[in-house]
Coordinates of C-alpha atoms in Angstrom, one line a residue:
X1 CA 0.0 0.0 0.0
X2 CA 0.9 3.4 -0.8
X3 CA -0.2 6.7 1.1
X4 CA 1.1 10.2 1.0
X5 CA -0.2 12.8 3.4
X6 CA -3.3 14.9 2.0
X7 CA -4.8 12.0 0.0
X8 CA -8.1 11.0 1.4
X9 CA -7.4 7.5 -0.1
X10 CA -4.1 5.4 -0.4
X11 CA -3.2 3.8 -3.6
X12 CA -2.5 -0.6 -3.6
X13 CA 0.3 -1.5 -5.3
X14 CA -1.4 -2.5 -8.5
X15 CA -2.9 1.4 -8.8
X16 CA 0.9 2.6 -8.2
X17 CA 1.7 0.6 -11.3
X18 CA -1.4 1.6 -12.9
X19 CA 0.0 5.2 -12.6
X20 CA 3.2 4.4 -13.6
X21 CA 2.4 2.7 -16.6
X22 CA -0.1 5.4 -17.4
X23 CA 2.9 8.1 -17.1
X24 CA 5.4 5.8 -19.3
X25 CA 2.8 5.8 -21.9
X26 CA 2.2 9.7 -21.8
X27 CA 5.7 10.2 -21.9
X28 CA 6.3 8.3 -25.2
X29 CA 3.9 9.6 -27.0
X30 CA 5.4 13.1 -26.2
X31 CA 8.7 11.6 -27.4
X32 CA 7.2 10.1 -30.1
X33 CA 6.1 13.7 -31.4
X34 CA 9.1 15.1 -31.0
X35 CA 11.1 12.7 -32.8
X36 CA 12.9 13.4 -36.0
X37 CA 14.1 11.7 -39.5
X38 CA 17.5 11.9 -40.2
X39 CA 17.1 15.3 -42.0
X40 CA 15.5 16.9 -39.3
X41 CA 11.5 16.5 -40.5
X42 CA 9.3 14.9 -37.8
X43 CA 9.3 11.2 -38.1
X44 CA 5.6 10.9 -37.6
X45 CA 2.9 12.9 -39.1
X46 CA 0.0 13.7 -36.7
X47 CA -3.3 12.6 -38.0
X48 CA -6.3 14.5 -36.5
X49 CA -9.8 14.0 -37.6
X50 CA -12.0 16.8 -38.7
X51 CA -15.3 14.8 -36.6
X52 CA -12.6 14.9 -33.8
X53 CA -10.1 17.7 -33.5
X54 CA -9.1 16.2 -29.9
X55 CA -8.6 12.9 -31.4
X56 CA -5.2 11.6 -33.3
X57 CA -2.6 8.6 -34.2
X58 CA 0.8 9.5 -35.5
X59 CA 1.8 8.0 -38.7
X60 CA 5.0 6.8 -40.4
X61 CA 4.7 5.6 -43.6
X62 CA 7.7 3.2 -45.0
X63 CA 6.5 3.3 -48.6
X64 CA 6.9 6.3 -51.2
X65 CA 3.3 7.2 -51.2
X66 CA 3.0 9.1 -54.6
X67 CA 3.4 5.7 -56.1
X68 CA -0.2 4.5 -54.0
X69 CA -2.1 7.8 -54.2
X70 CA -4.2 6.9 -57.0
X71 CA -4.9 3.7 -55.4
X72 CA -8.5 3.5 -53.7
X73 CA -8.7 4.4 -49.9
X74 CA -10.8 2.9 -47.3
X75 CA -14.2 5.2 -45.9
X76 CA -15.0 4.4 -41.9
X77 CA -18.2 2.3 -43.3
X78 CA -15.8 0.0 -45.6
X79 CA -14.5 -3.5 -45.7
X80 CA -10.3 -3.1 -45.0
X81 CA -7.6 -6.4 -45.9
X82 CA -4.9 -5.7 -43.9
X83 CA -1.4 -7.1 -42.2
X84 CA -0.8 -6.2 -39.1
X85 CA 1.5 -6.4 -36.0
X86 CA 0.8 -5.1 -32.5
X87 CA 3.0 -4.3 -30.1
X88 CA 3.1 -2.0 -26.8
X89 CA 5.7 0.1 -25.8
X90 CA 7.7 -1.9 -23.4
X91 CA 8.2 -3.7 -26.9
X92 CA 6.1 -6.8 -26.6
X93 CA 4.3 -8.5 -28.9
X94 CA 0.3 -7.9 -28.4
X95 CA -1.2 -9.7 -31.6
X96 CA -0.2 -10.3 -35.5
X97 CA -2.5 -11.2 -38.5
X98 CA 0.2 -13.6 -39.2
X99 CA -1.2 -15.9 -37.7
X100 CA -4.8 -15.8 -39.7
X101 CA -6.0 -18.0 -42.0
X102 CA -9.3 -17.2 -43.2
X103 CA -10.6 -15.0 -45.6
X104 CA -6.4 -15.1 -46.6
X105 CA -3.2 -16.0 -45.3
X106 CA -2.5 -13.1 -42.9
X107 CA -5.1 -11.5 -43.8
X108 CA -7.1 -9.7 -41.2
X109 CA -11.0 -8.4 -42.6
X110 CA -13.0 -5.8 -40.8
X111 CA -15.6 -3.3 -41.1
X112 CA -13.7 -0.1 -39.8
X113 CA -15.9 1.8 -37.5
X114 CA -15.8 -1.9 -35.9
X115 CA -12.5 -1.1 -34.5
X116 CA -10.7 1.3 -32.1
X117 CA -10.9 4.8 -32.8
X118 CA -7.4 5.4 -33.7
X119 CA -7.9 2.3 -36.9
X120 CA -10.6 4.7 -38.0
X121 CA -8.4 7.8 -37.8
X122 CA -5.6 5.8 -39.4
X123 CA -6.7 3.5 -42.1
X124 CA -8.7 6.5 -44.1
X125 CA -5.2 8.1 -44.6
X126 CA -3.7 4.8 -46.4
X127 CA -4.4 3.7 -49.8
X128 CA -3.8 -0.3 -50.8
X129 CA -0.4 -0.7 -50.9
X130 CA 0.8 1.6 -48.2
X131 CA 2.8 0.4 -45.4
X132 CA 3.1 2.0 -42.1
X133 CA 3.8 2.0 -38.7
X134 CA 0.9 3.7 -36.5
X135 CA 1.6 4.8 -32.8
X136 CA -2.2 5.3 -30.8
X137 CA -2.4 6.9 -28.2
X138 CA -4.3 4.8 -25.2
X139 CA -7.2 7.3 -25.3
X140 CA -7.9 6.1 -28.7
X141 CA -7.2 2.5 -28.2
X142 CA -8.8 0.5 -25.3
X143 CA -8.4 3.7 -23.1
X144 CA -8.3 2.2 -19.8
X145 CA -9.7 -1.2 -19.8
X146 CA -7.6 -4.1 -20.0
X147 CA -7.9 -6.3 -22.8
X148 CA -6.3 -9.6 -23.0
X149 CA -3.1 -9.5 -22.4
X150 CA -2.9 -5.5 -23.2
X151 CA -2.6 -3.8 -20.3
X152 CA -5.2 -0.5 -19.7
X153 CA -3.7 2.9 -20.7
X154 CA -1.5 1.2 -23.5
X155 CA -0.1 3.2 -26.7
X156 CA -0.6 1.0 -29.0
X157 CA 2.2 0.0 -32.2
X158 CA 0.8 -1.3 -35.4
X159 CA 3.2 -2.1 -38.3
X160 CA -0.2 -2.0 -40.6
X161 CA -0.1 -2.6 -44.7
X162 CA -3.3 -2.2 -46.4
X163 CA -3.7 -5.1 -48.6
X164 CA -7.2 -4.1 -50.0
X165 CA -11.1 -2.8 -49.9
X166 CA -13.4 -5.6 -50.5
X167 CA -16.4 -3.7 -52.3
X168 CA -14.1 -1.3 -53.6
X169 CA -15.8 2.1 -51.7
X170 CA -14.0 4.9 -52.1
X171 CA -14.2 8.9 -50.5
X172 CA -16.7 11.0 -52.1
X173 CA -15.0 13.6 -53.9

């Protein structure tokens, strides 16, 4: 048990961890914005939603994306084929497509507004072919529940590629 004077309540161990893994997580997304490519440009770009100008994921993408612009895009109500890996910060693997079988090898198929707030942010940005590496914040993941064996108030890492839209929607011009 912890306790410091002028708290009404004391905080158990597992709430002192709580708060320190909450505070790691805050701190590396602040690192995360700060950091920089090799010529000085910030590594990320910051993705923030016109429906929610509070809400964002930071973005790296690994491929030249003039050669996917003209490719079709993803709309929150679509169908998205994608490759994934998750990890959290402390660098542990979370949960990979690679092991998928169905409707494709490594294929993982979803409705997007299905998903966690920061895929719906994200995945509209990509076109098929892109491949990034998408840092959430924990307010725009699973916030702070637990799930499985992510712990609550986890950033979460996605090494995405966008392998296709079944359907084929596409943003209204």
């Amino acid at each position: 048990m912890f306790c410091t004077a002028g708290f009404t309540s004391c905080l158990s161990d597992d709430d002192n961890d709580e708060l320190t893994w909450r505070t790691q997580n805050d701190q590396y997304m602040t690192e995360m914005q700060a950091l920089l490519d090799d010529n000085n440009n910030p590594y990320f770009t910051k993705v923030v939603p016109d429906w929610n100008p509070n809400a964002y994921v930071l973005m790296h993408w690994h491929n030249d994306r003039n050669a996917t612009r003209k490719n079709i895009s993803p709309i929150s109500t679509s169908y998205v084929d994608v490759k994934y890996h998750l990890r959290t910060i402390d660098g542990l693997a979370k949960d990979s497509s690679y092991m998928r079988t169905s409707p494709a090898d490594s294929i993982y198929r979803t409705q997007l507004n299905s998903n966690i707030e920061g895929w719906i942010i994200a995945l509209p940005e990509m076109h098929v072919g892109d491949s990034v590496t998408m840092v959430i914040p924990y307010q725009f993941g699973y916030g702070s529940s637990q799930r499985g064996t992510i712990e609550a108030y986890s950033d979460l890492i996605f090494d995405v590629k966008l392998k296709g839209v079944p359907g084929y929607e596409t943003k209204p011009n």
